[in-house]
Amino acid sequence: MHIVNELYEKFKAKFEGVNGECYRVAQTGDLGDLMSDILTQKGVKTLSIFESPLSQAANLKEKLSKAGFEVHTDNLLATTAVDDAGITEVKWGIAELGTLVQIAPEVDNRLCSTLVPIHLALLKTSSILPELDDMLATIHSLPEIPSFVGFMSGPSRSSDIERTLEIGVHGPEQVIVILVDE
Amino acid sequence: MANNELKKEISNALENNVLRGALGRFAQAYPIAREKAFTGYDFEALRNKVQEVKSFAANNIDEMMDQFERNATARGSKVFRAANAQEANDYVKKVAESHNVKRIVKSKSMASEEILLNEALREDGIDVQETDLGEFIIALAGHHPSHMVLPAIHLTKEQVADLFTDYTKKKNDPVISYLVKTARTAMRKKFLEADMGISGANMAIAETGTLMMMTNEGNARLTSTIPKVHVYIVGIEKIIPKFMDASYILKTLPRNGTAQNITTYVSMYTGVTEAYLADGSKGTKDFHIVLLDNGRRNMLKDEKFKQIFNCVRCAACINVCPAFQLVGGHVYGGHAYTGGIGTLLTAFLTSEKTANKVQNLCLQCGKCKEVCAGKLDIPEMILELRNRNAAESGLPFTQKFALDVVSNRKLFHSMLRIASVAQKPFTRGQQVIRHLPMFLSGLTEGRSLPAVAEKPFRDIFPTIRQDVKNPKGTIALYAGCLLDFIYPKIGMGVIASLNEAGYKVIFPKEQSCCGAPATYMGDKENALKSAILNVEGLNSEKVDYVVSACPTCTHALKEYKDLLKDNPEMLKKAEDLDSKVFDFSKLITMLGGLDDKGDGEPLKVTYHDSCHLKRKLGVYQEQRDLLTNTNGVELIEMNESDRCCGFAGSYSIKFPEISGPILDRKIQNIVETGAEVVAVDCPGCLMQIAGGLDQTNHKIKVKHTAELLLEKRKNQQE
């Protein structure tokens, strides 16, 4: 657990360094309430979920619907184009860089993490790897390279106008990760 | 060469205060941010690996392409090899036609700009939308990119607001965050409507058939996620052998380009992915990869230029280029590639004519070579371009004439002797010339020129008393034109120090101009003439060392072996010279340094590194140690001490409008230290900096290290 905490601390610092927001829960069961709070605080009314083991274990669709959010889980091209937020589970984190790593051959998984203004990612705390090279080696050791692997390090950004850094261009304007220990 | 058209472009760029302001601020912030991003990483080790994997791919390009194609095809990608722009454009048009495509979204692809793909598609009536913020802005303005990473850096937020107001038909205020939102909203619609996407890639991995893209805005992800058809345009130099090799590029490219630890997005595509089809159902994306040659194989066939394949397009070279920082990308003329690396890419991929013109903008300061992620020797390749151009089209008459004169020792030296008398009306009894009449006035704009010494060093030498008991050996002094005819006092300093180290100094009278002016203007013939004169004249086999107090000369002397490689007898002598010639500070240090004998008078000194001494000869600590080991000297480092002073030989004459502002920045850095003296080891830098200080009425003196050591130690020497 000591190693996990160390990687978590490093990851959190780096992720916040690239303008991401980082939370941590002990139990899957705690996810619903925390997410509800975060989404309310951000003024979110509608959201899309790309269902994953964590989202299902936490029963997010039902909990968030009950909490008053309009929740979509299919036909996501139409919904992510208008929804306030998207929720996906990512496979790994890289502590060295504060990077979220998704394996997303499914188009909905990509839309739910790209087209929405707020991306809320779920990640198992134990899936944080120390360095970029560990990540590349892990991907490389899979039976085949997945058709899409995406690294995401914070919200989208650009310095194209007068070299002034602006957060939130075509991709998400806010990226939040919730790490789940269980 | 520096023709009128180019001159006009330069003057336009220099008058653009927005561009100069933005580029200037970036230039200030970049080195610090880059250094921070590399903290904890071994840049040298990383770029050695980049060079290794990229050159391996280049040397095995056929095998690499076969492997990539096999692996990408196995995963459902369709790979097309395009020999030239026409083939690539025709293929993309055919794909578009087969899907009845009406609207295309693009994320940044320099290769597509190189082949003018947008123009080709628009001929077919297709709506092509650049979605990258900077590219979107310049497309609205009808401009080409002015920077490889920051394409719209030449425009203000006010100009962008006007463009957006026209585009959206709604008033846009010049507030950057608001403008970014406007682009987001406008592009969102385009993404959702598009039936085809076009992108570029940063890497293509042979082992797995994977494409990797490094982006920040998220437009590349949307471009490759939403449309049901996608085409990647990938130059064949983007192929690397193994998946794990990506590590080196992922670690160097963003740190070097924008000082980021990693780009916001790294996307890896291996074969086909799922997409929404036209009817709303989910299916498989039609996924095409165009492997583009378009001149790249010619690059590979050319021993001098094949290293361009090692470029990862990070643009670090541009970020540190003193000339680029002033004029920006448009002056470089190529519609896709800018700066030094851009000049080379333009030569092979788009327009040789443009490249031959803009290669003149290179100062040859070598700063780009220090930061290049692929270890490219950009200055050397630019020089080669210059050589070939001069060999093919010849040099303009006045330049050729000047070089012919300089390479003819007797003629040149007698002209300088005449000049020392003829200059009198301009010197007004001082050591400098502040104004020259008529067409020569540009030479004295912003800096004064030194007067030719009344007596050249070669005439003074026989009168110098050298008191060396039991000399340890003999050293031949190579003076070079500036020391010989303008700054003879440096020579006296060199001799005093070497005598103190126990060596006797001789002055071989047959020595002549080192040939660097000819080399840097692409005149091989006169460079060779100088090489022969000096190899014979210095006769290094008869001495223990050869010393020079001008790093440009030292470097030129060392390179004679390359010029004379076809002449076995001369080559032997040139190799002997190469092994014996050293720059002053280096040689003194090698011989054991000097004892602390300074006069103890407090003197604040700052030091300017000459490009040749630091980057070609690798000497930067020795002279600092010699200075700080002199009692009384307090060394205060200036900001950007190794940034070019703008002299660069004939550059300051050809482009005084660029050389001038570069000098201004150097002067500012010097003044900010509060030093009384700037020490330099190069007479060329001395001339330039002294000229600038003189015209800005600063009382700061410029001295060669040898001269300063002589002054601070002379009373103690006897």
Short mmCIF file of N, CA, C and O in Angstrom, two decimals, chain A residues 14 75-77 80-81 96-97 99 102 105-111 113-117 132-133 136-137 139-140 144-164 166-173, chain B residues 26 29 41 75 131-134 137 149-150 155-157 160 176-177 179-181 183-184 187-188 192 207-208 216-219 221-222 224-226 243-244 247 250-251 255 260-270 272-274 276 282:
data_model
loop_
_atom_site.label_atom_id
_atom_site.label_comp_id
_atom_site.label_asym_id
_atom_site.label_seq_id
_atom_site.Cartn_x
_atom_site.Cartn_y
_atom_site.Cartn_z
N LYS A 14 1.23 15.74 -10.39
CA LYS A 14 1.47 15.97 -11.82
C LYS A 14 0.16 16.27 -12.55
O LYS A 14 0.10 17.13 -13.43
N ASN A 75 -26.64 5.69 -27.68
CA ASN A 75 -26.73 6.69 -28.74
C ASN A 75 -25.85 7.92 -28.38
O ASN A 75 -26.28 9.06 -28.46
N LEU A 76 -24.62 7.64 -28.02
CA LEU A 76 -23.79 8.68 -27.40
C LEU A 76 -23.28 9.76 -28.37
O LEU A 76 -22.90 10.82 -27.93
N LEU A 77 -23.31 9.49 -29.68
CA LEU A 77 -22.87 10.55 -30.61
C LEU A 77 -23.79 11.75 -30.45
O LEU A 77 -23.35 12.90 -30.38
N THR A 80 -23.44 13.09 -26.41
CA THR A 80 -22.19 13.77 -25.99
C THR A 80 -22.04 15.12 -26.68
O THR A 80 -21.30 15.98 -26.21
N ALA A 81 -22.71 15.30 -27.81
CA ALA A 81 -22.61 16.57 -28.51
C ALA A 81 -23.32 17.69 -27.74
O ALA A 81 -23.04 18.87 -27.95
N GLU A 96 4.53 9.59 -13.48
CA GLU A 96 5.58 10.49 -13.97
C GLU A 96 5.02 11.74 -14.65
O GLU A 96 5.60 12.81 -14.55
N LEU A 97 3.87 11.59 -15.31
CA LEU A 97 3.36 12.67 -16.15
C LEU A 97 1.98 13.19 -15.74
O LEU A 97 1.53 14.21 -16.24
N THR A 99 -0.80 11.41 -16.33
CA THR A 99 -1.53 11.08 -17.56
C THR A 99 -2.55 9.97 -17.32
O THR A 99 -2.27 9.01 -16.61
N GLN A 102 -6.42 5.53 -21.72
CA GLN A 102 -7.62 4.76 -22.03
C GLN A 102 -7.34 3.79 -23.18
O GLN A 102 -6.56 4.09 -24.08
N PRO A 105 -11.28 1.21 -28.19
CA PRO A 105 -11.66 0.91 -29.57
C PRO A 105 -13.10 1.35 -29.85
O PRO A 105 -13.45 1.64 -30.99
N GLU A 106 -13.93 1.42 -28.77
CA GLU A 106 -15.34 1.78 -28.94
C GLU A 106 -15.47 3.29 -29.17
O GLU A 106 -14.93 4.09 -28.41
N VAL A 107 -16.20 3.65 -30.18
CA VAL A 107 -16.35 5.06 -30.52
C VAL A 107 -17.00 5.85 -29.37
O VAL A 107 -16.63 7.00 -29.10
N ASP A 108 -17.94 5.23 -28.68
CA ASP A 108 -18.63 5.95 -27.59
C ASP A 108 -17.69 6.29 -26.44
O ASP A 108 -17.82 7.34 -25.80
N ASN A 109 -16.75 5.41 -26.19
CA ASN A 109 -15.76 5.66 -25.14
C ASN A 109 -14.95 6.92 -25.48
O ASN A 109 -14.72 7.79 -24.64
N ARG A 110 -14.57 7.03 -26.75
CA ARG A 110 -13.79 8.20 -27.17
C ARG A 110 -14.63 9.48 -27.14
O ARG A 110 -14.17 10.52 -26.70
N LEU A 111 -15.86 9.37 -27.62
CA LEU A 111 -16.73 10.56 -27.63
C LEU A 111 -16.98 11.08 -26.21
O LEU A 111 -16.96 12.27 -25.95
N SER A 113 -15.19 10.98 -23.74
CA SER A 113 -14.02 11.59 -23.11
C SER A 113 -13.47 12.76 -23.92
O SER A 113 -12.50 13.38 -23.51
N THR A 114 -14.07 13.05 -25.07
CA THR A 114 -13.51 14.11 -25.94
C THR A 114 -14.51 15.21 -26.28
O THR A 114 -14.19 16.39 -26.25
N LEU A 115 -15.72 14.81 -26.62
CA LEU A 115 -16.67 15.80 -27.15
C LEU A 115 -17.33 16.64 -26.06
O LEU A 115 -17.79 17.75 -26.28
N VAL A 116 -17.36 16.09 -24.85
CA VAL A 116 -18.04 16.77 -23.74
C VAL A 116 -17.17 17.87 -23.12
O VAL A 116 -15.95 17.78 -23.16
N PRO A 117 -17.78 18.91 -22.56
CA PRO A 117 -16.98 19.98 -21.94
C PRO A 117 -16.30 19.55 -20.64
O PRO A 117 -15.25 20.07 -20.29
N LEU A 132 6.35 6.51 -17.93
CA LEU A 132 5.95 6.36 -19.33
C LEU A 132 6.42 5.03 -19.91
O LEU A 132 5.67 4.34 -20.59
N ASP A 133 7.68 4.68 -19.63
CA ASP A 133 8.22 3.45 -20.20
C ASP A 133 7.50 2.21 -19.67
O ASP A 133 7.35 1.23 -20.40
N LEU A 136 4.35 2.08 -21.80
CA LEU A 136 4.57 1.60 -23.17
C LEU A 136 4.83 0.09 -23.16
O LEU A 136 4.29 -0.65 -24.00
N ALA A 137 5.62 -0.36 -22.19
CA ALA A 137 5.93 -1.80 -22.13
C ALA A 137 4.66 -2.61 -21.86
O ALA A 137 4.46 -3.69 -22.42
N ILE A 139 1.54 -1.78 -22.67
CA ILE A 139 0.72 -1.81 -23.90
C ILE A 139 1.33 -2.79 -24.90
O ILE A 139 0.65 -3.59 -25.52
N HIS A 140 2.65 -2.71 -25.00
CA HIS A 140 3.35 -3.55 -25.97
C HIS A 140 3.21 -5.04 -25.65
O HIS A 140 3.21 -5.89 -26.55
N GLU A 144 -2.36 -8.00 -28.63
CA GLU A 144 -2.15 -7.11 -29.78
C GLU A 144 -2.36 -5.68 -29.29
O GLU A 144 -3.03 -5.44 -28.28
N ILE A 145 -1.74 -4.72 -30.02
CA ILE A 145 -1.90 -3.32 -29.63
C ILE A 145 -3.37 -2.96 -29.87
O ILE A 145 -3.89 -3.18 -30.97
N PRO A 146 -4.09 -2.44 -28.88
CA PRO A 146 -5.50 -2.09 -29.09
C PRO A 146 -5.64 -1.09 -30.25
O PRO A 146 -4.71 -0.33 -30.51
N SER A 147 -6.77 -1.09 -30.92
CA SER A 147 -6.91 -0.23 -32.10
C SER A 147 -6.87 1.25 -31.72
O SER A 147 -6.48 2.08 -32.52
N PHE A 148 -7.23 1.55 -30.46
CA PHE A 148 -7.03 2.94 -30.02
C PHE A 148 -6.55 2.98 -28.57
O PHE A 148 -7.20 2.41 -27.68
N VAL A 149 -5.43 3.64 -28.37
CA VAL A 149 -4.95 3.92 -27.02
C VAL A 149 -4.81 5.44 -26.92
O VAL A 149 -4.18 6.06 -27.77
N GLY A 150 -5.43 6.02 -25.90
CA GLY A 150 -5.36 7.48 -25.77
C GLY A 150 -4.73 7.90 -24.47
O GLY A 150 -5.13 7.44 -23.40
N PHE A 151 -3.72 8.76 -24.54
CA PHE A 151 -3.16 9.40 -23.35
C PHE A 151 -3.85 10.75 -23.20
O PHE A 151 -3.95 11.49 -24.17
N MET A 152 -4.29 11.06 -21.99
CA MET A 152 -4.93 12.36 -21.77
C MET A 152 -4.30 12.98 -20.52
O MET A 152 -4.39 12.41 -19.44
N SER A 153 -3.69 14.11 -20.68
CA SER A 153 -3.03 14.77 -19.55
C SER A 153 -3.70 16.12 -19.31
O SER A 153 -3.26 17.14 -19.81
N GLY A 154 -4.78 16.08 -18.59
CA GLY A 154 -5.50 17.32 -18.27
C GLY A 154 -6.40 17.77 -19.40
O GLY A 154 -6.57 17.08 -20.40
N PRO A 155 -7.03 18.94 -19.22
CA PRO A 155 -7.95 19.46 -20.23
C PRO A 155 -7.20 19.93 -21.49
O PRO A 155 -6.00 20.15 -21.44
N SER A 156 -7.94 20.09 -22.59
CA SER A 156 -7.33 20.53 -23.84
C SER A 156 -6.82 21.96 -23.68
O SER A 156 -7.30 22.72 -22.84
N ARG A 157 -5.84 22.31 -24.47
CA ARG A 157 -5.20 23.62 -24.31
C ARG A 157 -4.64 24.13 -25.63
O ARG A 157 -4.41 23.37 -26.57
N SER A 158 -4.39 25.43 -25.67
CA SER A 158 -3.76 26.02 -26.86
C SER A 158 -3.09 27.32 -26.47
O SER A 158 -3.55 28.02 -25.57
N SER A 159 -2.00 27.63 -27.14
CA SER A 159 -1.35 28.93 -26.97
C SER A 159 -1.27 29.63 -28.32
O SER A 159 -0.37 30.42 -28.57
N ASP A 160 -2.21 29.31 -29.19
CA ASP A 160 -2.10 29.78 -30.57
C ASP A 160 -2.37 31.27 -30.75
O ASP A 160 -1.96 31.85 -31.74
N ILE A 161 -3.09 31.89 -29.81
CA ILE A 161 -3.31 33.34 -29.94
C ILE A 161 -2.38 34.07 -28.99
O ILE A 161 -2.45 33.89 -27.77
N GLU A 162 -1.50 34.81 -29.55
CA GLU A 162 -0.54 35.63 -28.80
C GLU A 162 0.22 34.82 -27.75
O GLU A 162 0.62 35.35 -26.71
N ARG A 163 0.36 33.54 -28.00
CA ARG A 163 1.14 32.66 -27.12
C ARG A 163 0.61 32.66 -25.68
O ARG A 163 1.34 32.43 -24.73
N THR A 164 -0.68 32.96 -25.53
CA THR A 164 -1.28 32.96 -24.20
C THR A 164 -1.96 31.62 -23.97
O THR A 164 -2.78 31.20 -24.78
N GLU A 166 -4.49 29.02 -23.04
CA GLU A 166 -5.92 28.95 -22.75
C GLU A 166 -6.30 27.49 -22.54
O GLU A 166 -5.92 26.62 -23.31
N ILE A 167 -7.04 27.24 -21.49
CA ILE A 167 -7.48 25.88 -21.20
C ILE A 167 -8.87 25.69 -21.78
O ILE A 167 -9.74 26.55 -21.62
N GLY A 168 -9.07 24.56 -22.42
CA GLY A 168 -10.39 24.26 -22.99
C GLY A 168 -10.52 24.76 -24.40
O GLY A 168 -10.97 25.87 -24.64
N VAL A 169 -10.10 23.95 -25.36
CA VAL A 169 -10.25 24.35 -26.76
C VAL A 169 -11.29 23.41 -27.38
O VAL A 169 -12.47 23.53 -27.08
N HIS A 170 -10.86 22.44 -28.19
CA HIS A 170 -11.85 21.55 -28.81
C HIS A 170 -12.21 20.36 -27.92
O HIS A 170 -13.32 19.89 -27.92
N GLY A 171 -11.25 19.90 -27.16
CA GLY A 171 -11.51 18.80 -26.23
C GLY A 171 -12.08 19.35 -24.94
O GLY A 171 -12.46 20.52 -24.86
N PRO A 172 -12.20 18.49 -23.89
CA PRO A 172 -12.79 18.94 -22.63
C PRO A 172 -12.13 20.17 -22.03
O PRO A 172 -10.93 20.39 -22.20
N GLU A 173 -12.95 20.98 -21.36
CA GLU A 173 -12.44 22.18 -20.69
C GLU A 173 -12.03 21.86 -19.27
O GLU A 173 -11.25 22.58 -18.65
N PHE B 26 8.54 35.00 -26.58
CA PHE B 26 8.69 33.56 -26.63
C PHE B 26 10.16 33.18 -26.50
O PHE B 26 10.53 32.27 -25.75
N ALA B 29 11.29 33.40 -22.90
CA ALA B 29 10.73 32.43 -21.96
C ALA B 29 11.14 30.99 -22.28
O ALA B 29 11.30 30.17 -21.39
N TYR B 41 15.99 14.56 -16.69
CA TYR B 41 16.11 13.73 -17.89
C TYR B 41 17.44 14.01 -18.55
O TYR B 41 17.91 15.15 -18.56
N ARG B 75 -4.26 -5.15 -39.81
CA ARG B 75 -5.26 -4.65 -38.86
C ARG B 75 -6.36 -3.86 -39.58
O ARG B 75 -7.14 -3.16 -38.96
N THR B 131 -9.01 22.64 -38.41
CA THR B 131 -9.65 22.78 -37.10
C THR B 131 -8.71 23.21 -35.98
O THR B 131 -9.14 23.68 -34.94
N ASP B 132 -7.42 23.04 -36.20
CA ASP B 132 -6.43 23.53 -35.23
C ASP B 132 -6.62 25.04 -35.11
O ASP B 132 -6.77 25.73 -36.12
N LEU B 133 -6.64 25.56 -33.88
CA LEU B 133 -6.98 26.97 -33.68
C LEU B 133 -6.13 27.91 -34.54
O LEU B 133 -6.66 28.76 -35.26
N GLY B 134 -4.82 27.73 -34.48
CA GLY B 134 -3.93 28.60 -35.24
C GLY B 134 -4.13 28.46 -36.74
O GLY B 134 -4.15 29.44 -37.48
N ILE B 137 -7.30 30.14 -37.83
CA ILE B 137 -7.14 31.60 -37.90
C ILE B 137 -6.42 32.01 -39.18
O ILE B 137 -6.88 32.89 -39.91
N VAL B 149 5.00 25.39 -34.97
CA VAL B 149 4.17 24.98 -33.84
C VAL B 149 3.11 26.04 -33.50
O VAL B 149 2.02 25.71 -33.05
N LEU B 150 3.44 27.30 -33.73
CA LEU B 150 2.50 28.40 -33.45
C LEU B 150 2.21 29.16 -34.74
O LEU B 150 2.74 30.24 -34.97
N LEU B 155 -0.24 37.25 -35.54
CA LEU B 155 -1.49 38.03 -35.47
C LEU B 155 -1.84 38.40 -34.02
O LEU B 155 -1.60 37.62 -33.10
N THR B 156 -2.45 39.57 -33.84
CA THR B 156 -2.89 39.98 -32.50
C THR B 156 -4.29 39.46 -32.22
O THR B 156 -5.02 39.11 -33.13
N LYS B 157 -4.68 39.53 -30.95
CA LYS B 157 -6.04 39.12 -30.60
C LYS B 157 -7.06 40.03 -31.26
O LYS B 157 -8.14 39.59 -31.63
N VAL B 160 -7.46 38.73 -34.71
CA VAL B 160 -8.21 37.47 -34.66
C VAL B 160 -9.69 37.77 -34.42
O VAL B 160 -10.58 37.19 -35.07
N ILE B 176 -8.97 36.78 -25.39
CA ILE B 176 -8.50 35.50 -25.92
C ILE B 176 -9.38 34.32 -25.51
O ILE B 176 -9.76 33.50 -26.35
N SER B 177 -9.79 34.27 -24.23
CA SER B 177 -10.61 33.13 -23.80
C SER B 177 -11.94 33.10 -24.56
O SER B 177 -12.45 32.04 -24.92
N LEU B 179 -12.39 34.31 -27.63
CA LEU B 179 -12.09 33.92 -29.02
C LEU B 179 -11.93 32.41 -29.14
O LEU B 179 -12.36 31.80 -30.11
N VAL B 180 -11.30 31.82 -28.12
CA VAL B 180 -11.13 30.37 -28.12
C VAL B 180 -12.50 29.68 -28.09
O VAL B 180 -12.73 28.70 -28.79
N LYS B 181 -13.43 30.24 -27.30
CA LYS B 181 -14.79 29.68 -27.24
C LYS B 181 -15.48 29.79 -28.60
O LYS B 181 -16.19 28.87 -29.01
N ALA B 183 -14.10 29.72 -31.50
CA ALA B 183 -13.54 28.68 -32.37
C ALA B 183 -14.10 27.32 -31.99
O ALA B 183 -14.47 26.51 -32.85
N ARG B 184 -14.23 27.09 -30.67
CA ARG B 184 -14.75 25.80 -30.20
C ARG B 184 -16.17 25.57 -30.75
O ARG B 184 -16.49 24.52 -31.31
N MET B 187 -16.20 25.13 -34.65
CA MET B 187 -15.61 23.87 -35.11
C MET B 187 -16.45 22.65 -34.73
O MET B 187 -16.48 21.66 -35.43
N ARG B 188 -17.14 22.76 -33.58
CA ARG B 188 -17.98 21.67 -33.09
C ARG B 188 -18.98 21.26 -34.18
O ARG B 188 -19.17 20.10 -34.50
N LEU B 192 -19.16 17.61 -36.32
CA LEU B 192 -20.36 16.77 -36.35
C LEU B 192 -20.88 16.56 -37.77
O LEU B 192 -21.47 15.54 -38.07
N GLU B 207 6.94 -1.99 -36.48
CA GLU B 207 6.70 -3.25 -35.79
C GLU B 207 5.22 -3.58 -35.60
O GLU B 207 4.83 -4.74 -35.62
N THR B 208 4.39 -2.54 -35.41
CA THR B 208 3.00 -2.80 -35.05
C THR B 208 1.98 -2.17 -36.02
O THR B 208 0.79 -2.40 -35.89
N ASN B 216 -2.57 18.96 -28.60
CA ASN B 216 -2.98 19.66 -27.37
C ASN B 216 -4.43 20.09 -27.34
O ASN B 216 -5.03 20.22 -26.28
N GLU B 217 -5.00 20.38 -28.50
CA GLU B 217 -6.31 21.04 -28.51
C GLU B 217 -7.48 20.08 -28.48
O GLU B 217 -8.61 20.47 -28.16
N GLY B 218 -7.25 18.83 -28.86
CA GLY B 218 -8.34 17.87 -28.89
C GLY B 218 -9.00 17.77 -30.26
O GLY B 218 -9.83 16.88 -30.49
N ASN B 219 -8.62 18.65 -31.16
CA ASN B 219 -9.22 18.60 -32.50
C ASN B 219 -8.80 17.35 -33.27
O ASN B 219 -9.56 16.80 -34.04
N ARG B 221 -8.24 14.43 -31.98
CA ARG B 221 -9.06 13.31 -31.49
C ARG B 221 -10.46 13.35 -32.10
O ARG B 221 -11.02 12.33 -32.47
N LEU B 222 -11.02 14.53 -32.19
CA LEU B 222 -12.37 14.63 -32.77
C LEU B 222 -12.33 14.33 -34.26
O LEU B 222 -13.22 13.65 -34.80
N SER B 224 -10.40 12.37 -35.79
CA SER B 224 -10.22 10.95 -36.08
C SER B 224 -11.30 10.08 -35.43
O SER B 224 -11.33 8.88 -35.62
N THR B 225 -12.20 10.68 -34.65
CA THR B 225 -13.24 9.89 -33.99
C THR B 225 -14.58 9.99 -34.72
O THR B 225 -15.28 9.00 -34.89
N ILE B 226 -14.95 11.19 -35.13
CA ILE B 226 -16.32 11.37 -35.63
C ILE B 226 -16.54 10.93 -37.09
O ILE B 226 -17.42 10.10 -37.33
N PHE B 243 7.87 -0.33 -31.36
CA PHE B 243 6.89 0.37 -30.52
C PHE B 243 7.58 1.09 -29.37
O PHE B 243 7.30 2.25 -29.09
N MET B 244 8.51 0.40 -28.71
CA MET B 244 9.18 1.01 -27.56
C MET B 244 10.06 2.21 -27.95
O MET B 244 10.38 3.04 -27.11
N SER B 247 9.22 5.90 -27.12
CA SER B 247 9.57 6.50 -25.83
C SER B 247 10.48 7.73 -25.99
O SER B 247 10.26 8.77 -25.39
N LEU B 250 8.57 10.62 -27.55
CA LEU B 250 7.56 11.12 -26.60
C LEU B 250 8.23 11.95 -25.50
O LEU B 250 7.63 12.89 -24.97
N LYS B 251 9.47 11.61 -25.17
CA LYS B 251 10.15 12.34 -24.10
C LYS B 251 10.82 13.62 -24.58
O LYS B 251 11.00 14.55 -23.80
N ARG B 255 8.94 18.39 -24.82
CA ARG B 255 9.81 19.21 -23.96
C ARG B 255 10.58 20.21 -24.81
O ARG B 255 10.79 21.35 -24.43
N GLN B 260 6.63 21.31 -22.70
CA GLN B 260 5.64 20.51 -21.96
C GLN B 260 6.26 19.14 -21.65
O GLN B 260 7.03 18.62 -22.46
N ASN B 261 5.89 18.55 -20.51
CA ASN B 261 6.38 17.21 -20.20
C ASN B 261 5.81 16.19 -21.16
O ASN B 261 6.43 15.22 -21.51
N ILE B 262 4.56 16.46 -21.55
CA ILE B 262 3.90 15.61 -22.54
C ILE B 262 2.79 16.46 -23.15
O ILE B 262 2.26 17.35 -22.49
N THR B 263 2.47 16.22 -24.40
CA THR B 263 1.33 16.94 -24.98
C THR B 263 0.06 16.46 -24.28
O THR B 263 0.02 15.35 -23.74
N THR B 264 -0.97 17.29 -24.28
CA THR B 264 -2.21 16.90 -23.60
C THR B 264 -2.71 15.55 -24.09
O THR B 264 -3.15 14.72 -23.31
N TYR B 265 -2.64 15.35 -25.39
CA TYR B 265 -3.08 14.07 -25.94
C TYR B 265 -1.96 13.37 -26.68
O TYR B 265 -1.21 14.01 -27.43
N VAL B 266 -1.85 12.07 -26.43
CA VAL B 266 -1.06 11.21 -27.31
C VAL B 266 -2.05 10.14 -27.76
O VAL B 266 -2.64 9.45 -26.92
N SER B 267 -2.27 10.06 -29.05
CA SER B 267 -3.26 9.10 -29.55
C SER B 267 -2.56 8.07 -30.41
O SER B 267 -1.77 8.42 -31.28
N MET B 268 -2.87 6.80 -30.15
CA MET B 268 -2.23 5.71 -30.89
C MET B 268 -3.30 4.93 -31.64
O MET B 268 -4.20 4.37 -31.02
N TYR B 269 -3.19 4.93 -32.95
CA TYR B 269 -4.15 4.22 -33.80
C TYR B 269 -3.47 3.03 -34.44
O TYR B 269 -2.45 3.18 -35.10
N THR B 270 -4.04 1.85 -34.21
CA THR B 270 -3.51 0.66 -34.87
C THR B 270 -4.65 0.02 -35.64
O THR B 270 -5.53 -0.63 -35.06
N VAL B 272 -8.10 -0.35 -38.04
CA VAL B 272 -9.43 0.27 -38.07
C VAL B 272 -10.04 0.31 -36.66
O VAL B 272 -9.75 -0.52 -35.81
N THR B 273 -10.86 1.32 -36.46
CA THR B 273 -11.59 1.43 -35.19
C THR B 273 -13.09 1.52 -35.51
O THR B 273 -13.48 1.61 -36.66
N GLU B 274 -13.86 1.53 -34.43
CA GLU B 274 -15.30 1.64 -34.59
C GLU B 274 -15.69 3.09 -34.89
O GLU B 274 -15.05 4.02 -34.40
N TYR B 276 -19.34 5.77 -36.10
CA TYR B 276 -20.76 5.88 -36.47
C TYR B 276 -20.86 6.01 -37.98
O TYR B 276 -20.13 6.82 -38.58
N LYS B 282 -23.43 1.67 -35.78
CA LYS B 282 -21.99 1.62 -35.59
C LYS B 282 -21.37 0.60 -36.53
O LYS B 282 -21.94 -0.47 -36.74
#
